[in-house]
Every structure is written in structure tokens, then in C-alpha cells.
PDB file of C-alpha atoms in Angstrom:
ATOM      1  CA  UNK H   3       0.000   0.000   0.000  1.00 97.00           C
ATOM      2  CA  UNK H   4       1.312   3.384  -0.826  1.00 97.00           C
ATOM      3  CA  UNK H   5      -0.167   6.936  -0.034  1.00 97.00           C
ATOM      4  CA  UNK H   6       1.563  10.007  -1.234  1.00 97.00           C
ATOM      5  CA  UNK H   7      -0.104  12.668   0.958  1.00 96.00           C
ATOM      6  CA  UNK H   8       2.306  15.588  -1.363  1.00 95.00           C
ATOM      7  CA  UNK H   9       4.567  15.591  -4.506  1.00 93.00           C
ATOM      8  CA  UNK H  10       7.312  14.981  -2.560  1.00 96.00           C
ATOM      9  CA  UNK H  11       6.455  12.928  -0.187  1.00 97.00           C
ATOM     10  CA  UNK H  12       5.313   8.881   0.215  1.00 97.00           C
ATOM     11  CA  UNK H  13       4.401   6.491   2.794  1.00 98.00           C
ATOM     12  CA  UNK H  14       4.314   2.727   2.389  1.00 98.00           C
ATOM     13  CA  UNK H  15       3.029  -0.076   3.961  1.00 98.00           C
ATOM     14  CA  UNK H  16       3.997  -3.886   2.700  1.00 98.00           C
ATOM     15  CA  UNK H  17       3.218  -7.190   4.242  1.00 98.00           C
ATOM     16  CA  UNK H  18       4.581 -10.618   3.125  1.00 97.00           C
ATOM     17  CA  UNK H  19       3.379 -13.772   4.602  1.00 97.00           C
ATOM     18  CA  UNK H  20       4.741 -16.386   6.480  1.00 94.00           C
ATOM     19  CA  UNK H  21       5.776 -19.466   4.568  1.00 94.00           C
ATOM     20  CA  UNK H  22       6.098 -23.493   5.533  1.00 93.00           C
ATOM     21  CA  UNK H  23       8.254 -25.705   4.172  1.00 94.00           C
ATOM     22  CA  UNK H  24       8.988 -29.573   4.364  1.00 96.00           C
ATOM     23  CA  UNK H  25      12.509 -30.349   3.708  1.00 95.00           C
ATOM     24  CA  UNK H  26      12.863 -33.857   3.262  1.00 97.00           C
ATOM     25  CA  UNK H  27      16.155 -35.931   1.982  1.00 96.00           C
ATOM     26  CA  UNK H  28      18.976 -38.885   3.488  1.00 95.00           C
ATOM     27  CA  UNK H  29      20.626 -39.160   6.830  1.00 93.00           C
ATOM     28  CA  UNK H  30      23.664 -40.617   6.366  1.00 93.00           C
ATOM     29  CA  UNK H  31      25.510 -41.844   9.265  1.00 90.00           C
ATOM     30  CA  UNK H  32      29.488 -43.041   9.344  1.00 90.00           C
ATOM     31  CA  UNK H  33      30.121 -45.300  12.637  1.00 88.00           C
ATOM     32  CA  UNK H  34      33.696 -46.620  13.299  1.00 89.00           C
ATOM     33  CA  UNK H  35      33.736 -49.751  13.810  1.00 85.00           C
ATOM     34  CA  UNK H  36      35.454 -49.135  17.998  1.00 86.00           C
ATOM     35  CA  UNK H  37      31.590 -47.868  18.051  1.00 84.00           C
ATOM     36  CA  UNK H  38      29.522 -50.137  17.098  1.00 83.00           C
ATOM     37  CA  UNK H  39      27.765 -50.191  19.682  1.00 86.00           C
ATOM     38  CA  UNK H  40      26.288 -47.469  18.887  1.00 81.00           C
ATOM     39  CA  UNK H  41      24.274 -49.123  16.094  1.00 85.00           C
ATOM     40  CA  UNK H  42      23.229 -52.702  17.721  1.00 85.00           C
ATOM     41  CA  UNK H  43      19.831 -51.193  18.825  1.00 86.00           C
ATOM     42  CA  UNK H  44      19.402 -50.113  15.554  1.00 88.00           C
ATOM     43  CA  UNK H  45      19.928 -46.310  15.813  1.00 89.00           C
ATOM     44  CA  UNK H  46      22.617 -44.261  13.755  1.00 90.00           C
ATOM     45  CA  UNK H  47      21.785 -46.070  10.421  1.00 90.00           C
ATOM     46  CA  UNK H  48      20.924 -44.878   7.404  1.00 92.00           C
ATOM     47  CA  UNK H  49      17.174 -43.709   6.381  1.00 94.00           C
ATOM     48  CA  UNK H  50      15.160 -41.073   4.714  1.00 96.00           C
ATOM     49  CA  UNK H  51      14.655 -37.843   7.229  1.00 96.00           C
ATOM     50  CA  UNK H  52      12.364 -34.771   7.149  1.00 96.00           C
ATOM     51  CA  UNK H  53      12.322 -31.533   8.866  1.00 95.00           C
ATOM     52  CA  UNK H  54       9.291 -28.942   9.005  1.00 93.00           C
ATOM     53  CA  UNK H  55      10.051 -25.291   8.986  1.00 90.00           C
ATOM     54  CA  UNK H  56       8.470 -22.503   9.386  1.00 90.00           C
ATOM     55  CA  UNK H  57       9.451 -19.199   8.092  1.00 91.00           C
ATOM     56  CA  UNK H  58       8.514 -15.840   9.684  1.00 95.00           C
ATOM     57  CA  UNK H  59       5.685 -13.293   7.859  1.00 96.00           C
ATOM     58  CA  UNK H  60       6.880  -9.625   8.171  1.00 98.00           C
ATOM     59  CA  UNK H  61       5.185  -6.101   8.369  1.00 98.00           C
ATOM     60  CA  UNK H  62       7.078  -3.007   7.157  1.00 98.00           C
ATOM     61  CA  UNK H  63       6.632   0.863   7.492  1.00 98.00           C
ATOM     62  CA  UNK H  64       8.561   2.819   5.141  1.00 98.00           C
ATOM     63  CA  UNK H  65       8.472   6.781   4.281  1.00 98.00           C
ATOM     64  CA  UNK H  66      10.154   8.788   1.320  1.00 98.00           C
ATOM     65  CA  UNK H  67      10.847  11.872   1.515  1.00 98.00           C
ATOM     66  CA  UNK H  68      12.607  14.454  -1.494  1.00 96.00           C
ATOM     67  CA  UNK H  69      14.165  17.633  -0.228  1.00 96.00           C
ATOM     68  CA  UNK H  70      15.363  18.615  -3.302  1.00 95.00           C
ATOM     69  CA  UNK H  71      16.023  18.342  -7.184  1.00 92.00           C
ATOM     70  CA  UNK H  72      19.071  16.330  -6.365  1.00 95.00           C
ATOM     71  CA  UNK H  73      18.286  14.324  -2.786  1.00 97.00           C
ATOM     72  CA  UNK H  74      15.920  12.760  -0.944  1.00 97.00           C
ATOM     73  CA  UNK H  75      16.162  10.286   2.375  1.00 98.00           C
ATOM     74  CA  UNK H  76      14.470   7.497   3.217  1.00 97.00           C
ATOM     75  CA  UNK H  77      13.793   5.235   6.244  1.00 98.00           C
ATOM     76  CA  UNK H  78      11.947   2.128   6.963  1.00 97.00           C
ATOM     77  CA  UNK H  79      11.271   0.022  10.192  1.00 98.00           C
ATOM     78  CA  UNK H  80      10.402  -3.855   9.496  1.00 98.00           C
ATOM     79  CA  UNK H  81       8.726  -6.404  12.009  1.00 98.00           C
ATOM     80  CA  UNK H  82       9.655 -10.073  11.485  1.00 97.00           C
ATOM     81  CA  UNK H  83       7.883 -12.334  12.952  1.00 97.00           C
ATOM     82  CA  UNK H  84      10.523 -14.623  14.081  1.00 95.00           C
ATOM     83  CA  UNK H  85       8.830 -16.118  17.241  1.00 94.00           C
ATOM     84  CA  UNK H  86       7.445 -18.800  14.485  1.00 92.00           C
ATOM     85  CA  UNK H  87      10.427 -20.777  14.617  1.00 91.00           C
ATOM     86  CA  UNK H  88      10.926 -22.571  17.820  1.00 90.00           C
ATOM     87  CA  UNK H  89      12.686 -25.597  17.060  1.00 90.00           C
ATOM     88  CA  UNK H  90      14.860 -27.168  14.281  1.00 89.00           C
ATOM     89  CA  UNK H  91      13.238 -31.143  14.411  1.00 92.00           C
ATOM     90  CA  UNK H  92      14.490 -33.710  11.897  1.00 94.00           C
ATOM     91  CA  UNK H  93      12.157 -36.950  11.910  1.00 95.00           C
ATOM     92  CA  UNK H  94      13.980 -40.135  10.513  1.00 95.00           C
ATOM     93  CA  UNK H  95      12.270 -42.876   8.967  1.00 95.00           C
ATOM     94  CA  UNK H  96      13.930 -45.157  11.301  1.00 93.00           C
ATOM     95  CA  UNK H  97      11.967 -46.033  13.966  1.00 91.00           C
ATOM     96  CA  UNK H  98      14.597 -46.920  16.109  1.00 91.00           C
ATOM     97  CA  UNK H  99      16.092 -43.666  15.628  1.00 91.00           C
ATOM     98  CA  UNK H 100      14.619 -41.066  17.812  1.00 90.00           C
ATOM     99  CA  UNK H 101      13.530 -36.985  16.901  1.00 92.00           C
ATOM    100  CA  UNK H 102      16.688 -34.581  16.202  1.00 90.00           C
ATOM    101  CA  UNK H 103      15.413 -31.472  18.226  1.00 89.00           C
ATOM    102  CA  UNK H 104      17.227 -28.124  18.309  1.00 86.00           C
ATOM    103  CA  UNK H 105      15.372 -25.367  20.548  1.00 87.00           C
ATOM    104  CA  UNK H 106      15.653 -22.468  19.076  1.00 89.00           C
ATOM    105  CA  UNK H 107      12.705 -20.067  20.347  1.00 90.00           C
ATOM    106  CA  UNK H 108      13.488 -17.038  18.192  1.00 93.00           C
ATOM    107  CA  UNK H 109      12.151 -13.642  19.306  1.00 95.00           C
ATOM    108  CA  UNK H 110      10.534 -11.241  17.284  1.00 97.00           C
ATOM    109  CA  UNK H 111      12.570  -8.340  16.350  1.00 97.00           C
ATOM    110  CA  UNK H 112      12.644  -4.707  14.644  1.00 98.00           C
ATOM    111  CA  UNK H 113      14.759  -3.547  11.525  1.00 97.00           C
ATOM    112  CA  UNK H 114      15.836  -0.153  11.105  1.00 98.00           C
ATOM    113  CA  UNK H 115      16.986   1.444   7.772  1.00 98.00           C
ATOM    114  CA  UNK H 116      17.874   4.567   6.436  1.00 98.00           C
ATOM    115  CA  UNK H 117      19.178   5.741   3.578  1.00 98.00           C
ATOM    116  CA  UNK H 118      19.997   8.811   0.847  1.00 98.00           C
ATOM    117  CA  UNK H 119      19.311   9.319  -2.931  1.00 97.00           C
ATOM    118  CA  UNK H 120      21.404  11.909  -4.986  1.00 97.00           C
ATOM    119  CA  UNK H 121      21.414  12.945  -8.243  1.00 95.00           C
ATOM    120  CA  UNK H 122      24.673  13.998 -10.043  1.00 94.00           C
ATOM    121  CA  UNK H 123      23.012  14.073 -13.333  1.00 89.00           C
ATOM    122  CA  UNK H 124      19.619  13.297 -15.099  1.00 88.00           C
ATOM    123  CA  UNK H 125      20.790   9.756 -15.883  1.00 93.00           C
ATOM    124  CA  UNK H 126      22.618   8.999 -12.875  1.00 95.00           C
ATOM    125  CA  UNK H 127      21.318   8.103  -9.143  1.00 96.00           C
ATOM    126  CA  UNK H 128      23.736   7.317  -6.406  1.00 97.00           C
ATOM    127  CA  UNK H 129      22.333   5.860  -3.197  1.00 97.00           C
ATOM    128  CA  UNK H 130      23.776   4.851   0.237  1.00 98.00           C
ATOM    129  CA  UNK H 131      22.032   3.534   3.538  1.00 98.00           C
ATOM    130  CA  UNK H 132      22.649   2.150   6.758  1.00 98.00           C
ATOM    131  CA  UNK H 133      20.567  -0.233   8.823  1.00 98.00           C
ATOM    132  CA  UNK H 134      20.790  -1.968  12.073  1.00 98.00           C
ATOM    133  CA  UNK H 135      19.425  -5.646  11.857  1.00 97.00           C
ATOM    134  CA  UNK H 136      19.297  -6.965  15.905  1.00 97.00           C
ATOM    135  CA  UNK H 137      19.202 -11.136  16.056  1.00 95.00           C
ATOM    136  CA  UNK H 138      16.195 -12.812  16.874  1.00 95.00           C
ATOM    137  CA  UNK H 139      18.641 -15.446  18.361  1.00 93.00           C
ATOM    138  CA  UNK H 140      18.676 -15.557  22.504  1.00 88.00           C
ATOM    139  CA  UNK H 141      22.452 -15.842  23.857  1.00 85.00           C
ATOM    140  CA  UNK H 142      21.299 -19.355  25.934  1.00 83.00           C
ATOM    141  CA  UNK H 143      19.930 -20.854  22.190  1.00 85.00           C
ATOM    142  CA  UNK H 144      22.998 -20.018  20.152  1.00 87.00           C
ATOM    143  CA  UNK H 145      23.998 -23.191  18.039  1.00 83.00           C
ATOM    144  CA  UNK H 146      26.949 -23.938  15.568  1.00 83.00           C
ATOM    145  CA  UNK H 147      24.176 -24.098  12.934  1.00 81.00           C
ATOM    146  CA  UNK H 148      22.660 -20.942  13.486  1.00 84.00           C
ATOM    147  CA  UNK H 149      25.563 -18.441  15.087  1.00 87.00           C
ATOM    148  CA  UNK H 150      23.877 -15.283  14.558  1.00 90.00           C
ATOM    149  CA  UNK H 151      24.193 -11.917  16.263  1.00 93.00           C
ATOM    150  CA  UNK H 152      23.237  -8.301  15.412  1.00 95.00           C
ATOM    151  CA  UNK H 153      24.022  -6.658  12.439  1.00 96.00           C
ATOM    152  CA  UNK H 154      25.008  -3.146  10.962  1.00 97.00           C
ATOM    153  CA  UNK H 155      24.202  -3.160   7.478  1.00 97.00           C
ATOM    154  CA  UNK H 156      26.466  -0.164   5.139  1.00 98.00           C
ATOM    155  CA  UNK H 157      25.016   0.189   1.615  1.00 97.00           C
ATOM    156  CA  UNK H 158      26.247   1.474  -1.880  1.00 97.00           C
ATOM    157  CA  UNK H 159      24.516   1.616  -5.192  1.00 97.00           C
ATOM    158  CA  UNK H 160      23.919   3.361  -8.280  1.00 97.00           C
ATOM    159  CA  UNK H 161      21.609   3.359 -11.171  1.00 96.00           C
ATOM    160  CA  UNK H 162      22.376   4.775 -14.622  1.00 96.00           C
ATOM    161  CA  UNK H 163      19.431   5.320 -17.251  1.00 94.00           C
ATOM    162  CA  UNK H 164      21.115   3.826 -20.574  1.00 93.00           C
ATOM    163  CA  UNK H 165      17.834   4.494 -22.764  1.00 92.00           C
ATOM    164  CA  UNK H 166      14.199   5.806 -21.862  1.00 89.00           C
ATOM    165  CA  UNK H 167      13.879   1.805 -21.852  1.00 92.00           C
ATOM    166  CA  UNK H 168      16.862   0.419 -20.207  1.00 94.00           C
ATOM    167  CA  UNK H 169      19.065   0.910 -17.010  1.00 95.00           C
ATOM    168  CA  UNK H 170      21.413  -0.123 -14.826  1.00 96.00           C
ATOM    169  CA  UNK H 171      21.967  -0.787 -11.234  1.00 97.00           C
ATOM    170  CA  UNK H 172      24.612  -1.352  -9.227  1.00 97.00           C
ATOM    171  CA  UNK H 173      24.903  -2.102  -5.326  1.00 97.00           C
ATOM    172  CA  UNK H 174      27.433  -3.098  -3.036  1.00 98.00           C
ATOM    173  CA  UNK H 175      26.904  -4.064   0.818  1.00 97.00           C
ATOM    174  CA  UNK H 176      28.729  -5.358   3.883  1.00 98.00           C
ATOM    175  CA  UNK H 177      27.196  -6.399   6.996  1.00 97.00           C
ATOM    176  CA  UNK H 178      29.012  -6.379   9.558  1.00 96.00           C
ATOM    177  CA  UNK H 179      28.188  -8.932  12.547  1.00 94.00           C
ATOM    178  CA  UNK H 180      28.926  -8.161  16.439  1.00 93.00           C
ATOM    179  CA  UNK H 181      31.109 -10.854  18.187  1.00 91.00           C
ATOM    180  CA  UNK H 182      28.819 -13.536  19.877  1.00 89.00           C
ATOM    181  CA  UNK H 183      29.744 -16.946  21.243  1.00 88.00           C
ATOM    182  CA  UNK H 184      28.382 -19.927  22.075  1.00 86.00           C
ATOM    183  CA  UNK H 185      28.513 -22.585  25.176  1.00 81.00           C
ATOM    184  CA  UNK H 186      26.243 -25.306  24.354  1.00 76.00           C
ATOM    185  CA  UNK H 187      26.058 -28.975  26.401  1.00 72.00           C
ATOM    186  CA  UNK H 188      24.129 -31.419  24.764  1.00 66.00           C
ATOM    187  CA  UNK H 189      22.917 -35.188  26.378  1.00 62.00           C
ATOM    188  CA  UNK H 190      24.809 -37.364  26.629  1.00 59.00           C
ATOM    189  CA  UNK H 191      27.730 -35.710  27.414  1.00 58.00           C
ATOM    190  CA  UNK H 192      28.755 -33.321  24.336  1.00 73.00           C
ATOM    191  CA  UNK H 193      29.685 -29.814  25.137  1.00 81.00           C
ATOM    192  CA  UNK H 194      30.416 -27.040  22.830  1.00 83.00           C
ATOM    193  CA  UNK H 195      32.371 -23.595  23.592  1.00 86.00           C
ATOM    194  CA  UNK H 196      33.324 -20.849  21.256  1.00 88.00           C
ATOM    195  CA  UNK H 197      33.593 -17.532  19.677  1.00 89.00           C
ATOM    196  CA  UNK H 198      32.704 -16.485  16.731  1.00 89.00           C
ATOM    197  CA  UNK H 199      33.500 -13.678  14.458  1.00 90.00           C
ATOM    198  CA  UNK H 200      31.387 -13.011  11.127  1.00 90.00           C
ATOM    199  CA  UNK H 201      31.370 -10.372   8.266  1.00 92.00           C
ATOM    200  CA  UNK H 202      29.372 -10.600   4.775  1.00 95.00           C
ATOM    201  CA  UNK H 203      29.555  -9.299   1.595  1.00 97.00           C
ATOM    202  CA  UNK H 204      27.089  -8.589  -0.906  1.00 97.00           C
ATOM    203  CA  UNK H 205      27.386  -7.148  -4.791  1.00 98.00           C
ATOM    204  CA  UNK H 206      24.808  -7.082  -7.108  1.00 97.00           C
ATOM    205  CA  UNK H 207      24.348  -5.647 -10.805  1.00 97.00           C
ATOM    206  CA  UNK H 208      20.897  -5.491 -12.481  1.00 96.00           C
ATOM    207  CA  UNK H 209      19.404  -4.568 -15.627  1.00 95.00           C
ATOM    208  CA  UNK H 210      15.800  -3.254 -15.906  1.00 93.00           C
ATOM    209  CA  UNK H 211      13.768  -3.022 -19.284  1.00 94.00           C
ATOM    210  CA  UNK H 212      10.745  -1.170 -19.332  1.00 89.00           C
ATOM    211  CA  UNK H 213       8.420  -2.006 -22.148  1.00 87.00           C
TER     212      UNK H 213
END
């Protein structure tokens, strides 16, 4: 939904729905053979496996605003509904193999953006942003899988208009993670301690054809 209440000014409103998925595929287990015991009830062999997941909807307020000819800002806050996914479960066709369950009781969280247009030319658009992306992981449900923290996203981009029909775009961004760790036991005995340090980068080039 978008509302432009003036000329220079617009107000959005998007929503995009949850989604749930069934991942299914092999388990396939490698016992040495000082552990073999492991395997005379029957458990750690080989079988088909599943997993349901659930992926979060989201809800996002944005507002654009031109101050001039050459610039104009923008910001946007986004609600993701992470509380959907509570646990990682893998179900094996095994019987004698029991559930793989991974709490991971997610918590909702709140995305912040911002970001600045400019015009050089009548062809050219250069844009930058900034957003700040907290985790919806808790500290005390931190896994290998999953080691996520918050996140400062720092944005670059252009767009050049090669033809009333054709242009190009151009973005580059790096994320940058905050240090988190990890100190995890797990039955019957297994216990896992760490830190972890993360970065990411993204680049992307477009083309867009009007017609």
C-alpha cells in the first residue's frame, strides 16, 4: 500500500506472509567400527529424514521523503515475525532412531533502515544507507548451525538510465556482525564452547527493461 499525501512525499506499507516448508532428503551416518555399539539397537543407520520449517511473515513501514532536485532520504522500520520458529526437528524414517530437536525459540525483532538518494546528473542516481538488523537469536539458544548476532548493514549503489527503456543498477553491501559466542552442552555428554566472528559481503548488478 502506498499513499503520497504531497509531490514529494510517500508512505508505504507492505506485508509478506509467512511461509512453511517440508525439507525432506537422506541421513547418512558413518560409525567406526570401535563404536559399534552405537548401532546394535538399531539407531545411527541410514534412512530417509524430514524436517518442518516454518518461516517468519513480516510487516514493514517505510516513508520517502525528497528535499530537493538532487536528494531525498528514506527510512523504513520492518517487524519479522521470528517467534514462528521454535525448534529445528528432523524426523527419521527409522523407527529406532529417535527426533533430532534443536530449541531455538526465536524472538521477534525490529529492523531499522535509512538511507539517501542523490542525483549527479539526469541519468545517474547514487544511493547509500545504513541499517541496524538486531538477532532474533537468545544468547542461551545459540547453536553452531545458526551463530547469529546483530548486524550493521552499510550500503552502496547506483543506477544509470542507458535508454528511456533500459538501465542499470549497481549495489554493493557489507554487513558487519557483532562478536557472539556460544557454550552449548548437549545429552549425553557433548559440550560445545566458542567464539565467533562473522562479516558478509554482498554485490549485485541489475538490468531493468521497461516495455
Amino acid at each position: 500500500l502506498l499513499y503520497e499525501p504531497t509531490q514529494t512525499t510517500r508512505v508505504g506499507i507492505a506485508y509478506r506472509s509467512g511461509v512453511s516448508h517440508t525439507l525432506k532428503g537422506e541421513a547418512d551416518f558413518t560409525v567406526p567400527d570401535s563404536a559399534s555399539i552405537l548401532t546394535s539397537t538399531g539407531q545411527f543407520t541410514d534412512s530417509d529424514a524430514e524436517a518442518d520449517l516454518d518461516l517468519p511473515d513480516s510487516l514493514s513501514l517505510s516513508v520517502y521523503q525528497k528535499v530537493s532536485d538532487r536528494w531525498a532520504v528514506m527510512g523504513d522500520v520492518t517487524w519479522t515475525n521470528w517467534s514462528r520458529f521454535e525448534e529445528l526437528r528432523i524426523e527419521f524414517d527409522n523407527p529406532a532412531q529417535g527426533d533430532s530437536v534443536e530449541p531455538e525459540n526465536w524472538e521477534d525483532t525490529f529492523r531499522f533502515g535509512l538511507g539517501v538518494n542523490y542525483l549527479p546528473g539526469e541519468k545517474l542516481t547514487l544511493r547509500t544507507g545504513v541499517a541496524y538488523d538486531p538477532t532474533p537469536v537468545q544468547n542461551e539458544f545459540r547453536t553452531a548451525r545458526i551463530p547469529d548476532s546483530d548486524r550493521i548493514w552499510l550500503s552502496f549503489g547506483s543506477s544509470y538510465e542507458v535508454s528511456d527503456s533500459f538501465s542499470l543498477d549497481f549495489a554493493y553491501v557489507h554487513i558487519f556482525f557483532a562478536d557472539s559466542s556460544i557454550d552449548n552442552s548437549t545429552p549425553p555428554g557433548g559440550n560445545l564452547n566458542g567464539d565467533f566472528e562473522s562479516s558478509a559481503d554482498i554485490v549485485s548488478l541489475g538490468l531493468s527493461w521497461k516495455f
